[in-house]
Amino acid sequence: MQYDTLIRNALVIDGSNTPGYEADVAILNGRIERIGDLHNANASEEIDAAGRVLAPGFIDVHTHDDTVVIRQPEMLPKLSQGVTTVIVGNCGISASPVSLKGNPPDPMNLLGSAAAFIYPRFSDYRAAVEAANTTLNVAALVGHTALRSNHLDDLFRTATPGEIAAMREQLRDSLEAGALGLSTGLAYASAFNASTDEVMQLTEELTAFGAVYTTHLRSEFAPVLEAMDEAFQIGRHAQSPVIISHLKCAGVGNWGRSPQLLAALEEAAKTHPVGCDCYPYAASSSTLDLKQVTDAHRITITWSTPHPEVSGRDLIDIAREWKLPLEDAAKRLQPAGAVYYGMDEADVRRILAHPLSMVGSDGLPEDPFPHPRLWGAFPRVLGHFSRDVGLFPLHTAVHKMTGLSAARFGLLERGEIREGHWADLVLFDPQTVRDVADFNDPQRAAQGIDGVWVNGVLSYRDGQANGRRAGRFLARQGDLRDNFR
């Protein structure tokens, strides 16, 4: 038999959290056709992978790539680090279903200007992704704040019964069109005043579909445990799996509490399907939020609409130059974005190493001076945390970015190297793979990523994208509750 692609002599780390094994892998018609000793086989393209690891393509479970996958379908920040699938619509903000009446409210502006929001129904967004011929696979959540912006004239209150009914109808329509579930961003001002009951009523739509509930908690600061309890209460009410977004102990006063958070997660997991994602850095990035302005740690401005010239500078330096208190300087910069150096490295490592945690970049592709996680999150887990720090073995690092993620979000026939699965694959050098992007120079491609295949098509090789785009939209498949058992 003539295969399309034959990758020989690879150390196959298959995504199942088991150690690697040496094998050849053959690809045919976009899928993994054979795994084993294929020395007599032939293929149109053959690659000798000796000394390198072949893993499933990484699944970025926490992105804000909703509109950029359509507007910039080459997706180099993700492709260059071995990502083959992105999950969009996180933190309550999604590109669809959205009908704006003016400018997008904070934090929906993280996804672009009003011109980027042209998908009044989820099916419109799905069709646009398919038409864009994007490089990566895309699966999508529906954002709670997006629904609120469609139906509430004032985002700083809870919704009325009529508004909740209208939001439920849009959510149901989206789930029927293949949405993974509902995400919330209850920490943001545009959703903070939504009552727990408002969210619970919306999540009742998830029950019949077995869809997921993901949440940027109402607080990641002192009341974080109470916020986790709220999330679990909502999930139990909906009989829906719960994934806590970018689990962290934010703020200096919260440092060292990760054992408490992880104990709460484990306790909830005894009786309900729960998990979390995290990114491998001790700094966060979002819009510039006055509640988070402090002199207790460094804050870097990533963008500012009224003052674009300050991108990449520290808030404290800007405030000194303007002879203003920090908060007044922050007000003058808004709307703006920021990197907050407000986490403790020991907490990051504990959460990252926990069996219930997946890896998501939470990168912000619209930022002119982005957090380096946009370009470096996945190689950082492989190189820095697995190889250099020894936080977990390489096969566990891979599992947290592939098999575990595919199972949690129901991405069938992806996330593991198995015969018959889609050939989403990444070839990397375990000795040299590392993140190069840093906080001073954040837009740099990783080292050691030698090849990336999306649906069997080699799209990135030896540090270069080749323009071949074979990504597709991934609709929700099956009951997501089943994959937590």
Coordinates of C-alpha atoms in Angstrom, one line a residue:
M1 CA 0.0 0.0 0.0
Q2 CA 1.1 3.6 -0.8
Y3 CA 0.6 5.9 2.1
D4 CA 0.4 9.7 1.9
T5 CA 3.0 10.2 4.7
L6 CA 5.3 7.9 6.6
I7 CA 7.1 9.1 9.7
R8 CA 9.8 6.7 10.6
N9 CA 11.8 5.9 13.8
A10 CA 9.7 8.2 16.0
L11 CA 9.5 8.0 19.8
V12 CA 5.7 8.0 19.9
I13 CA 4.2 9.6 23.0
D14 CA 0.6 8.9 22.2
G15 CA -1.3 11.2 24.6
S16 CA -2.6 8.5 26.9
N17 CA -0.2 9.4 29.8
T18 CA 1.9 6.3 29.2
P19 CA 5.7 6.3 28.3
G20 CA 6.7 6.5 24.7
Y21 CA 7.6 3.7 22.3
E22 CA 9.6 3.5 19.1
A23 CA 7.4 3.1 15.9
D24 CA 6.7 4.2 12.4
V25 CA 3.4 6.1 11.8
A26 CA 1.6 6.1 8.4
I27 CA -0.9 8.7 7.3
L28 CA -3.6 8.1 4.7
N29 CA -6.5 10.4 3.7
G30 CA -6.0 12.6 6.8
R31 CA -6.0 9.8 9.3
I32 CA -3.5 7.6 11.1
E33 CA -3.6 4.4 9.1
R34 CA -0.9 2.3 10.7
I35 CA 1.5 2.3 13.7
G36 CA 4.3 -0.1 14.0
D37 CA 7.3 -1.5 12.1
L38 CA 6.6 -0.3 8.6
H39 CA 10.1 -0.6 7.1
N40 CA 8.7 -2.2 3.9
A41 CA 6.1 0.5 3.4
N42 CA 6.1 3.3 0.9
A43 CA 4.7 6.8 1.0
S44 CA 4.5 10.0 -1.1
E45 CA 6.4 11.8 1.7
E46 CA 8.7 10.1 4.2
I47 CA 10.3 11.8 7.2
D48 CA 13.0 10.3 9.4
A49 CA 12.1 11.2 13.0
A50 CA 15.1 9.6 14.7
G51 CA 15.8 11.2 18.1
R52 CA 12.5 13.1 18.1
V53 CA 9.1 12.7 19.7
L54 CA 5.9 12.3 17.7
A55 CA 2.9 13.4 19.8
P56 CA -0.7 14.3 19.1
G57 CA -1.2 17.9 18.1
F58 CA -1.6 20.1 21.1
I59 CA -5.2 21.2 22.0
D60 CA -5.3 24.8 23.3
V61 CA -8.4 24.5 25.5
H62 CA -8.4 28.2 26.5
T63 CA -8.1 30.7 23.8
H64 CA -9.5 34.0 22.6
D65 CA -8.9 33.3 19.0
D66 CA -12.6 33.5 18.0
T67 CA -12.2 36.2 15.3
V68 CA -8.5 35.9 14.5
V69 CA -9.0 32.3 13.2
I70 CA -11.1 33.9 10.4
R71 CA -9.3 37.2 9.9
Q72 CA -5.7 35.7 10.1
P73 CA -6.3 32.0 9.3
E74 CA -2.6 31.1 9.1
M75 CA -2.6 31.2 13.0
L76 CA 1.2 31.2 13.3
P77 CA 1.4 31.9 17.1
K78 CA -0.4 28.6 17.7
L79 CA 0.8 26.5 14.8
S80 CA 4.5 27.3 15.5
Q81 CA 4.2 25.8 19.0
G82 CA 2.5 22.6 17.8
V83 CA -1.1 23.5 18.5
T84 CA -3.6 21.9 16.0
T85 CA -6.9 22.7 17.7
V86 CA -8.1 25.8 19.5
I87 CA -11.2 26.1 21.7
V88 CA -12.7 29.6 21.5
G89 CA -15.5 31.4 23.3
N90 CA -13.9 31.3 26.8
C91 CA -14.5 33.7 29.8
G92 CA -18.0 34.5 28.8
I93 CA -16.9 36.2 25.6
S94 CA -17.5 34.8 22.2
A95 CA -17.8 36.0 18.6
S96 CA -21.3 34.5 18.3
P97 CA -24.2 34.6 18.7
V98 CA -23.7 38.4 18.8
S99 CA -25.7 41.4 17.6
L100 CA -23.9 44.6 18.8
K101 CA -25.7 47.9 19.3
G102 CA -22.4 49.8 19.4
N103 CA -18.8 49.0 20.4
P104 CA -18.2 45.7 22.1
P105 CA -18.3 46.0 25.9
D106 CA -15.3 45.1 28.0
P107 CA -14.0 42.4 27.9
M108 CA -15.6 41.4 24.5
N109 CA -13.2 44.1 23.0
L110 CA -10.4 41.5 23.6
L111 CA -11.7 39.8 20.4
G112 CA -11.5 42.9 18.2
S113 CA -13.5 45.9 17.2
A114 CA -17.2 46.0 16.4
A115 CA -16.3 45.1 12.8
A116 CA -15.2 41.6 14.0
F117 CA -18.7 40.8 15.4
I118 CA -20.7 39.8 12.4
Y119 CA -22.2 36.5 13.5
P120 CA -25.7 36.9 14.9
R121 CA -26.2 33.1 15.1
F122 CA -23.7 30.4 16.1
S123 CA -24.4 28.7 12.7
D124 CA -23.1 31.9 11.0
Y125 CA -19.9 31.7 12.9
R126 CA -19.5 28.0 12.2
A127 CA -20.0 28.7 8.5
A128 CA -17.4 31.5 8.6
V129 CA -14.8 29.3 10.2
E130 CA -15.4 26.6 7.5
A131 CA -15.2 29.2 4.7
A132 CA -12.0 30.8 6.1
N133 CA -10.0 27.6 5.4
T134 CA -8.2 28.1 8.6
T135 CA -4.9 26.3 9.5
L136 CA -6.2 24.9 12.8
N137 CA -9.2 23.0 14.0
V138 CA -11.7 25.2 15.9
A139 CA -14.3 24.2 18.5
A140 CA -16.4 26.8 20.2
L141 CA -18.2 27.7 23.4
V142 CA -20.9 30.3 23.7
G143 CA -20.2 33.3 26.0
H144 CA -22.6 34.4 28.7
T145 CA -21.5 38.0 28.4
A146 CA -22.1 37.8 24.7
L147 CA -25.7 36.6 25.3
R148 CA -26.2 39.4 27.9
S149 CA -24.9 42.0 25.5
N150 CA -27.6 40.9 23.0
H151 CA -30.5 41.2 25.4
L152 CA -29.8 43.5 28.3
D153 CA -29.8 47.3 28.0
D154 CA -27.7 47.5 31.1
L155 CA -25.0 44.9 31.8
F156 CA -24.6 46.1 35.4
R157 CA -27.7 44.3 36.7
T158 CA -29.0 40.7 36.7
A159 CA -31.3 39.7 33.8
T160 CA -35.1 39.7 33.9
P161 CA -37.1 36.5 33.3
G162 CA -37.8 37.6 29.8
E163 CA -34.2 38.3 29.1
I164 CA -33.2 34.9 30.5
A165 CA -35.7 33.2 28.2
A166 CA -34.3 35.0 25.2
M167 CA -30.7 34.1 26.1
R168 CA -31.8 30.5 26.7
E169 CA -33.3 30.4 23.2
Q170 CA -30.1 31.6 21.6
L171 CA -28.0 29.2 23.7
R172 CA -30.2 26.3 22.7
D173 CA -30.0 27.2 19.0
S174 CA -26.1 27.3 19.4
L175 CA -26.0 24.0 21.1
E176 CA -28.1 22.5 18.3
A177 CA -25.5 24.0 15.8
G178 CA -22.6 22.3 17.6
A179 CA -21.4 24.5 20.4
L180 CA -19.5 22.8 23.2
G181 CA -21.4 24.6 26.0
L182 CA -21.6 27.8 27.9
S183 CA -18.7 29.9 29.3
T184 CA -19.0 32.6 31.9
G185 CA -16.6 35.5 32.9
L186 CA -18.3 36.4 36.2
A187 CA -15.3 38.4 37.5
Y188 CA -15.8 41.0 34.8
A189 CA -18.0 44.1 35.5
S190 CA -20.2 43.2 32.5
A191 CA -21.2 39.9 34.1
F192 CA -20.4 40.4 37.8
N193 CA -23.9 41.5 38.7
A194 CA -25.5 38.4 37.1
S195 CA -27.0 36.4 39.9
T196 CA -26.1 32.7 40.4
D197 CA -29.7 32.0 39.6
E198 CA -29.4 33.7 36.2
V199 CA -26.5 31.5 35.3
M200 CA -28.2 28.4 36.7
Q201 CA -31.3 29.0 34.5
L202 CA -29.1 29.4 31.4
T203 CA -27.2 26.2 32.1
E204 CA -30.4 24.2 32.3
E205 CA -30.1 24.3 28.4
L206 CA -26.9 22.3 28.7
T207 CA -28.5 19.3 30.4
A208 CA -30.2 17.7 27.4
F209 CA -27.1 18.0 25.3
G210 CA -24.5 16.8 27.9
A211 CA -22.7 20.1 27.1
V212 CA -20.0 21.7 29.3
Y213 CA -19.9 24.7 31.6
T214 CA -16.6 26.5 31.8
T215 CA -16.1 29.5 34.0
H216 CA -13.7 32.4 34.7
L217 CA -14.6 32.4 38.4
R218 CA -16.4 35.4 40.0
S219 CA -13.2 35.9 41.9
E220 CA -9.7 34.5 41.8
F221 CA -8.6 36.6 44.8
A222 CA -9.6 36.2 48.5
P223 CA -13.1 34.7 47.8
V224 CA -11.8 32.2 45.3
L225 CA -13.1 29.1 47.3
E226 CA -16.6 30.6 47.5
A227 CA -16.4 31.3 43.7
M228 CA -15.4 27.6 43.1
D229 CA -18.4 26.5 45.3
E230 CA -20.7 28.7 43.1
A231 CA -19.3 27.1 39.9
F232 CA -19.8 23.5 41.3
Q233 CA -23.4 24.4 42.4
I234 CA -24.2 25.7 38.9
G235 CA -22.7 22.5 37.4
R236 CA -24.6 20.2 39.7
H237 CA -27.9 22.1 39.0
A238 CA -27.3 21.6 35.2
Q239 CA -25.9 18.1 35.6
S240 CA -23.2 19.5 33.4
P241 CA -19.4 19.0 33.6
V242 CA -17.5 22.0 35.1
I243 CA -14.2 23.3 33.9
I244 CA -12.6 26.1 35.9
S245 CA -10.7 28.4 33.6
H246 CA -7.1 29.3 34.4
L247 CA -7.3 28.2 38.0
K248 CA -5.0 30.4 40.1
C249 CA -4.3 32.2 43.4
A250 CA -4.4 35.8 42.3
G251 CA -3.0 38.7 44.4
V252 CA -0.2 38.6 46.8
G253 CA -2.5 38.1 49.8
N254 CA -3.7 34.8 48.1
W255 CA -0.2 33.3 47.6
G256 CA 0.2 29.8 48.9
R257 CA -3.5 28.8 48.9
S258 CA -3.2 26.4 45.9
P259 CA -3.4 23.3 48.2
Q260 CA -6.8 24.5 49.4
L261 CA -8.1 25.2 45.8
L262 CA -6.9 21.8 44.6
A263 CA -8.5 20.0 47.7
A264 CA -11.8 21.7 46.8
L265 CA -11.5 20.6 43.2
E266 CA -10.7 17.0 44.3
E267 CA -13.7 17.0 46.7
A268 CA -16.1 18.2 44.0
A269 CA -14.7 15.6 41.6
K270 CA -15.8 12.7 43.9
T271 CA -19.4 13.3 43.0
H272 CA -19.4 15.5 39.8
P273 CA -17.4 15.8 36.6
V274 CA -15.0 18.7 37.1
G275 CA -11.6 19.8 35.9
C276 CA -9.6 22.9 35.3
D277 CA -7.1 24.5 32.9
C278 CA -4.1 26.7 33.6
Y279 CA -1.3 28.4 31.8
P280 CA 2.4 27.9 32.7
Y281 CA 3.3 31.4 33.8
A282 CA 3.1 33.4 37.1
A283 CA 1.6 36.4 35.4
S284 CA -1.9 36.9 34.0
S285 CA -3.2 39.2 31.2
S286 CA -6.5 40.8 30.5
T287 CA -8.1 44.2 30.2
L288 CA -6.9 46.9 32.6
D289 CA -9.2 46.5 35.6
L290 CA -9.2 49.1 38.3
K291 CA -10.0 46.5 40.9
Q292 CA -6.7 44.8 40.1
V293 CA -4.5 48.0 40.1
T294 CA -2.0 47.7 42.9
D295 CA 1.6 48.6 43.8
A296 CA 2.1 45.2 45.4
H297 CA 3.4 43.7 42.1
R298 CA 4.4 44.8 38.6
I299 CA 1.7 45.7 35.9
T300 CA 2.6 46.2 32.3
I301 CA 0.3 47.9 29.8
T302 CA -0.2 45.8 26.7
W303 CA -2.5 48.3 24.8
S304 CA -4.4 51.5 25.4
T305 CA -6.9 53.0 23.1
P306 CA -6.3 56.7 24.1
H307 CA -2.6 56.2 24.6
P308 CA -1.3 53.5 22.2
E309 CA 2.3 54.9 22.6
V310 CA 2.6 53.3 26.1
S311 CA 2.2 49.7 24.9
G312 CA 4.8 47.6 26.7
R313 CA 5.5 50.0 29.5
D314 CA 4.9 49.5 33.2
L315 CA 1.9 51.3 34.8
I316 CA 4.1 52.6 37.7
D317 CA 6.5 54.3 35.3
I318 CA 3.6 55.8 33.3
A319 CA 2.0 57.1 36.6
R320 CA 5.3 58.6 37.7
E321 CA 5.8 60.4 34.3
W322 CA 2.2 61.8 34.5
K323 CA 2.6 62.6 38.2
L324 CA -0.6 60.7 39.0
P325 CA -1.6 58.1 41.5
L326 CA -1.7 54.6 40.0
E327 CA -5.5 54.4 39.8
D328 CA -5.8 57.8 38.1
A329 CA -3.2 56.8 35.6
A330 CA -5.0 53.6 34.9
K331 CA -8.3 55.5 34.4
R332 CA -6.7 57.7 31.9
L333 CA -5.4 54.7 29.9
Q334 CA -8.7 52.9 29.7
P335 CA -9.9 51.1 27.7
A336 CA -6.6 49.2 27.9
G337 CA -5.0 45.8 28.5
A338 CA -2.4 44.7 31.1
V339 CA -0.1 41.9 32.2
Y340 CA -0.4 41.4 36.0
Y341 CA 2.6 39.8 37.8
G342 CA 0.3 38.7 40.6
M343 CA 0.8 35.0 41.0
D344 CA 3.3 32.9 42.9
E345 CA 5.5 30.4 41.0
A346 CA 4.9 27.6 43.7
D347 CA 1.1 27.9 43.2
V348 CA 1.5 27.8 39.4
R349 CA 3.6 24.6 39.6
R350 CA 1.1 22.8 42.0
I351 CA -1.9 23.6 39.8
L352 CA 0.0 22.7 36.6
A353 CA 1.1 19.3 38.0
H354 CA -2.3 18.3 39.3
P355 CA -4.0 15.4 37.5
L356 CA -7.2 17.4 36.9
S357 CA -5.5 20.3 35.1
M358 CA -5.2 20.8 31.4
V359 CA -3.0 23.4 29.6
G360 CA -4.5 26.4 27.9
S361 CA -2.6 29.4 26.7
D362 CA -5.2 32.1 27.4
G363 CA -3.2 34.1 24.8
L364 CA -4.7 37.4 23.5
P365 CA -3.9 37.7 19.8
E366 CA -5.2 41.2 19.5
D367 CA -2.7 42.7 21.9
P368 CA 0.1 44.7 20.2
F369 CA 2.4 43.7 23.0
P370 CA 1.0 40.3 24.1
H371 CA 1.7 38.1 27.1
P372 CA 4.4 35.5 25.9
R373 CA 1.9 32.7 26.5
L374 CA 0.4 33.5 23.1
W375 CA 3.5 32.1 21.4
G376 CA 5.1 30.0 24.1
A377 CA 2.7 28.1 26.4
F378 CA 3.0 24.6 25.1
P379 CA 6.8 24.4 24.5
R380 CA 7.2 25.9 28.0
V381 CA 5.4 22.9 29.5
L382 CA 7.6 20.5 27.5
G383 CA 10.9 22.2 27.9
H384 CA 11.0 24.3 31.1
F385 CA 8.5 22.5 33.3
S386 CA 9.0 18.8 32.2
R387 CA 12.6 18.6 31.0
D388 CA 14.3 21.4 33.0
V389 CA 12.3 21.6 36.3
G390 CA 11.2 17.9 36.3
L391 CA 7.7 18.8 37.4
F392 CA 6.3 15.7 35.6
P393 CA 7.5 13.2 33.0
L394 CA 7.3 14.1 29.3
H395 CA 4.4 11.7 28.6
T396 CA 2.4 13.4 31.4
A397 CA 3.1 16.9 29.9
V398 CA 1.9 15.6 26.5
H399 CA -1.2 14.1 28.1
K400 CA -2.2 17.4 29.7
M401 CA -2.1 19.1 26.3
T402 CA -3.7 16.3 24.2
G403 CA -5.5 13.2 25.4
L404 CA -7.0 14.7 28.6
S405 CA -8.1 17.8 26.7
A406 CA -9.7 15.9 23.9
A407 CA -11.6 13.7 26.3
R408 CA -12.9 16.6 28.4
F409 CA -14.2 18.5 25.4
G410 CA -15.4 15.4 23.5
L411 CA -13.1 15.9 20.5
L412 CA -13.6 12.4 19.2
E413 CA -10.7 10.6 17.4
R414 CA -8.3 13.3 18.4
G415 CA -5.8 13.8 21.2
E416 CA -4.2 10.4 21.0
I417 CA -2.1 8.6 18.4
R418 CA -4.2 5.6 17.5
E419 CA -5.0 3.9 14.2
G420 CA -8.1 5.4 12.7
H421 CA -7.8 8.7 14.5
W422 CA -7.3 12.0 12.7
A423 CA -3.6 12.8 12.0
D424 CA -3.2 15.9 14.1
L425 CA 0.5 15.5 15.0
V426 CA 3.5 17.4 16.2
L427 CA 7.1 16.3 15.8
F428 CA 9.6 17.9 18.3
D429 CA 13.1 17.5 19.7
P430 CA 12.8 16.7 23.4
Q431 CA 16.3 18.0 24.0
T432 CA 15.9 21.5 22.4
V433 CA 12.1 22.3 22.6
R434 CA 11.6 25.5 24.5
D435 CA 9.6 28.7 24.6
V436 CA 11.6 31.7 23.3
A437 CA 8.9 34.3 23.7
D438 CA 9.4 36.3 27.0
F439 CA 7.9 39.4 28.6
N440 CA 10.4 41.7 26.9
D441 CA 10.1 40.2 23.4
P442 CA 6.8 38.2 23.4
Q443 CA 6.2 37.5 19.7
R444 CA 8.8 34.8 19.0
A445 CA 8.3 31.3 17.7
A446 CA 9.4 28.4 19.9
Q447 CA 12.5 26.3 19.2
G448 CA 12.5 22.5 18.6
I449 CA 9.1 22.2 16.9
D450 CA 10.1 20.3 13.7
G451 CA 6.7 19.4 12.1
V452 CA 3.0 20.0 12.6
W453 CA 0.3 18.1 10.8
V454 CA -3.4 19.1 10.9
N455 CA -5.8 16.5 9.5
G456 CA -2.9 14.7 7.9
V457 CA -1.5 17.8 6.1
L458 CA 2.0 19.0 7.0
S459 CA 1.5 22.7 7.7
Y460 CA 4.7 23.7 9.6
R461 CA 8.2 22.3 9.1
D462 CA 11.6 23.2 10.5
G463 CA 10.4 26.6 11.8
Q464 CA 8.4 27.6 8.8
A465 CA 4.7 27.6 8.0
N466 CA 4.1 26.5 4.4
G467 CA 0.7 28.0 3.8
R468 CA -1.2 24.6 3.7
R469 CA -4.4 25.0 5.6
A470 CA -6.5 21.9 6.5
G471 CA -8.2 22.9 9.7
R472 CA -11.9 22.4 10.2
F473 CA -14.7 23.3 12.6
L474 CA -15.2 20.7 15.3
A475 CA -18.8 20.4 16.4
R476 CA -19.7 19.0 19.8
Q477 CA -19.9 15.2 19.6
G478 CA -21.7 13.0 22.1
D479 CA -22.4 13.6 25.8
L480 CA -19.4 15.3 27.4
R481 CA -20.3 13.9 30.8
D482 CA -19.2 10.4 29.6
N483 CA -15.6 11.5 29.2
F484 CA -15.0 12.3 32.9
R485 CA -15.9 8.9 34.2

